[in-house]
């Protein structure tokens, strides 16, 4: 029983660490966003322009939210922008 109680904090930490946003996650999301943006530009240039304005604004706002130890705002921004672009496809 004692071993189980000692293991619980480590299991929580491992679960939290695996859910964290990494630089690799950001790179993958950036590539996906570029692909979706290209598709949007080809299918709906007007929506692509509007989306581009949103993306620029989001990137500017992100600069004040991301820290070297917390990249989760960047992952959220990419997820939101990708979802927004896919709606217009």
PDB file of C-alpha atoms in Angstrom:
ATOM      1  CA  UNK A   1       0.000   0.000   0.000  1.00  0.00           C
ATOM      2  CA  UNK A   2       2.780   2.399   0.892  1.00  0.00           C
ATOM      3  CA  UNK A   3       4.469   1.801  -2.476  1.00  0.00           C
ATOM      4  CA  UNK A   4       1.220   2.681  -4.219  1.00  0.00           C
ATOM      5  CA  UNK A   5       0.912   5.921  -2.260  1.00  0.00           C
ATOM      6  CA  UNK A   6       4.479   6.839  -3.163  1.00  0.00           C
ATOM      7  CA  UNK A   7       3.873   6.066  -6.844  1.00  0.00           C
ATOM      8  CA  UNK A   8       0.760   8.235  -7.213  1.00  0.00           C
ATOM      9  CA  UNK A   9       2.603  11.590  -7.319  1.00  0.00           C
ATOM     10  CA  UNK A  10       4.992  10.223  -9.942  1.00  0.00           C
ATOM     11  CA  UNK A  11       2.111   8.917 -12.058  1.00  0.00           C
ATOM     12  CA  UNK A  12       0.487  12.346 -11.902  1.00  0.00           C
ATOM     13  CA  UNK A  13       3.736  14.037 -12.880  1.00  0.00           C
ATOM     14  CA  UNK A  14       4.279  11.645 -15.784  1.00  0.00           C
ATOM     15  CA  UNK A  15       0.733  12.186 -17.028  1.00  0.00           C
ATOM     16  CA  UNK A  16       1.136  15.953 -16.762  1.00  0.00           C
ATOM     17  CA  UNK A  17       4.511  15.939 -18.491  1.00  0.00           C
ATOM     18  CA  UNK A  18       3.213  13.874 -21.401  1.00  0.00           C
ATOM     19  CA  UNK A  19       0.349  16.333 -21.887  1.00  0.00           C
ATOM     20  CA  UNK A  20       2.693  19.316 -22.027  1.00  0.00           C
ATOM     21  CA  UNK A  21       3.309  21.200 -25.241  1.00  0.00           C
ATOM     22  CA  UNK A  22       6.812  20.648 -26.577  1.00  0.00           C
ATOM     23  CA  UNK A  23       8.861  22.336 -29.275  1.00  0.00           C
ATOM     24  CA  UNK A  24       8.295  19.245 -31.429  1.00  0.00           C
ATOM     25  CA  UNK A  25       4.533  19.656 -30.975  1.00  0.00           C
ATOM     26  CA  UNK A  26       4.791  23.285 -32.040  1.00  0.00           C
ATOM     27  CA  UNK A  27       6.803  22.389 -35.141  1.00  0.00           C
ATOM     28  CA  UNK A  28       4.271  19.721 -36.113  1.00  0.00           C
ATOM     29  CA  UNK A  29       1.353  22.099 -35.587  1.00  0.00           C
ATOM     30  CA  UNK A  30       3.116  24.858 -37.557  1.00  0.00           C
ATOM     31  CA  UNK A  31       3.562  22.514 -40.511  1.00  0.00           C
ATOM     32  CA  UNK A  32      -0.086  21.451 -40.325  1.00  0.00           C
ATOM     33  CA  UNK A  33      -1.182  25.076 -40.143  1.00  0.00           C
ATOM     34  CA  UNK A  34       0.885  25.960 -43.214  1.00  0.00           C
ATOM     35  CA  UNK A  35      -0.680  23.091 -45.147  1.00  0.00           C
ATOM     36  CA  UNK A  36      -4.214  24.058 -44.140  1.00  0.00           C
ATOM     37  CA  UNK A  37      -3.505  27.720 -44.934  1.00  0.00           C
ATOM     38  CA  UNK A  38      -2.306  26.770 -48.427  1.00  0.00           C
ATOM     39  CA  UNK A  39      -5.416  24.677 -49.000  1.00  0.00           C
ATOM     40  CA  UNK A  40      -7.602  27.531 -47.816  1.00  0.00           C
ATOM     41  CA  UNK A  41      -5.806  29.958 -50.117  1.00  0.00           C
ATOM     42  CA  UNK A  42      -6.471  27.723 -53.080  1.00  0.00           C
ATOM     43  CA  UNK A  43     -10.120  27.020 -52.287  1.00  0.00           C
ATOM     44  CA  UNK A  44     -11.263  30.300 -50.789  1.00  0.00           C
ATOM     45  CA  UNK A  45      -8.879  33.263 -51.237  1.00  0.00           C
ATOM     46  CA  UNK A  46     -11.208  35.717 -49.490  1.00  0.00           C
ATOM     47  CA  UNK A  47     -11.501  33.523 -46.394  1.00  0.00           C
ATOM     48  CA  UNK A  48      -7.732  32.970 -46.511  1.00  0.00           C
ATOM     49  CA  UNK A  49      -7.142  36.721 -46.328  1.00  0.00           C
ATOM     50  CA  UNK A  50      -9.479  37.062 -43.356  1.00  0.00           C
ATOM     51  CA  UNK A  51      -7.857  34.079 -41.664  1.00  0.00           C
ATOM     52  CA  UNK A  52      -4.408  35.560 -42.280  1.00  0.00           C
ATOM     53  CA  UNK A  53      -5.398  38.706 -40.382  1.00  0.00           C
ATOM     54  CA  UNK A  54      -6.579  36.549 -37.458  1.00  0.00           C
ATOM     55  CA  UNK A  55      -3.362  34.522 -37.547  1.00  0.00           C
ATOM     56  CA  UNK A  56      -1.192  37.641 -37.509  1.00  0.00           C
ATOM     57  CA  UNK A  57      -3.090  39.075 -34.575  1.00  0.00           C
ATOM     58  CA  UNK A  58      -2.924  35.778 -32.676  1.00  0.00           C
ATOM     59  CA  UNK A  59       0.840  35.543 -33.256  1.00  0.00           C
ATOM     60  CA  UNK A  60       1.338  39.075 -31.933  1.00  0.00           C
ATOM     61  CA  UNK A  61      -0.724  38.315 -28.830  1.00  0.00           C
ATOM     62  CA  UNK A  62       1.168  35.070 -28.304  1.00  0.00           C
ATOM     63  CA  UNK A  63       4.451  36.893 -27.765  1.00  0.00           C
ATOM     64  CA  UNK A  64       3.269  38.059 -24.349  1.00  0.00           C
ATOM     65  CA  UNK A  65       1.876  34.657 -23.304  1.00  0.00           C
ATOM     66  CA  UNK A  66       4.613  32.127 -24.069  1.00  0.00           C
ATOM     67  CA  UNK A  67       7.482  31.534 -21.671  1.00  0.00           C
ATOM     68  CA  UNK A  68      10.487  29.236 -22.059  1.00  0.00           C
ATOM     69  CA  UNK A  69       8.915  26.882 -19.526  1.00  0.00           C
ATOM     70  CA  UNK A  70       5.313  27.052 -20.797  1.00  0.00           C
ATOM     71  CA  UNK A  71       4.721  26.607 -24.494  1.00  0.00           C
ATOM     72  CA  UNK A  72       1.066  25.616 -24.091  1.00  0.00           C
ATOM     73  CA  UNK A  73      -0.260  28.995 -25.311  1.00  0.00           C
ATOM     74  CA  UNK A  74       1.530  28.373 -28.621  1.00  0.00           C
ATOM     75  CA  UNK A  75      -0.014  24.925 -29.000  1.00  0.00           C
ATOM     76  CA  UNK A  76      -3.438  26.357 -28.228  1.00  0.00           C
ATOM     77  CA  UNK A  77      -2.964  29.159 -30.764  1.00  0.00           C
ATOM     78  CA  UNK A  78      -2.012  26.678 -33.482  1.00  0.00           C
ATOM     79  CA  UNK A  79      -4.903  24.371 -32.611  1.00  0.00           C
ATOM     80  CA  UNK A  80      -7.355  27.283 -32.727  1.00  0.00           C
ATOM     81  CA  UNK A  81      -6.011  28.656 -36.014  1.00  0.00           C
ATOM     82  CA  UNK A  82      -6.004  25.233 -37.658  1.00  0.00           C
ATOM     83  CA  UNK A  83      -9.583  24.587 -36.569  1.00  0.00           C
ATOM     84  CA  UNK A  84     -10.645  28.032 -37.772  1.00  0.00           C
ATOM     85  CA  UNK A  85      -9.043  27.529 -41.191  1.00  0.00           C
ATOM     86  CA  UNK A  86     -10.575  24.067 -41.579  1.00  0.00           C
ATOM     87  CA  UNK A  87     -14.048  25.521 -40.986  1.00  0.00           C
ATOM     88  CA  UNK A  88     -13.621  27.688 -44.076  1.00  0.00           C
ATOM     89  CA  UNK A  89     -12.390  24.901 -46.345  1.00  0.00           C
TER      90      UNK A  89
END
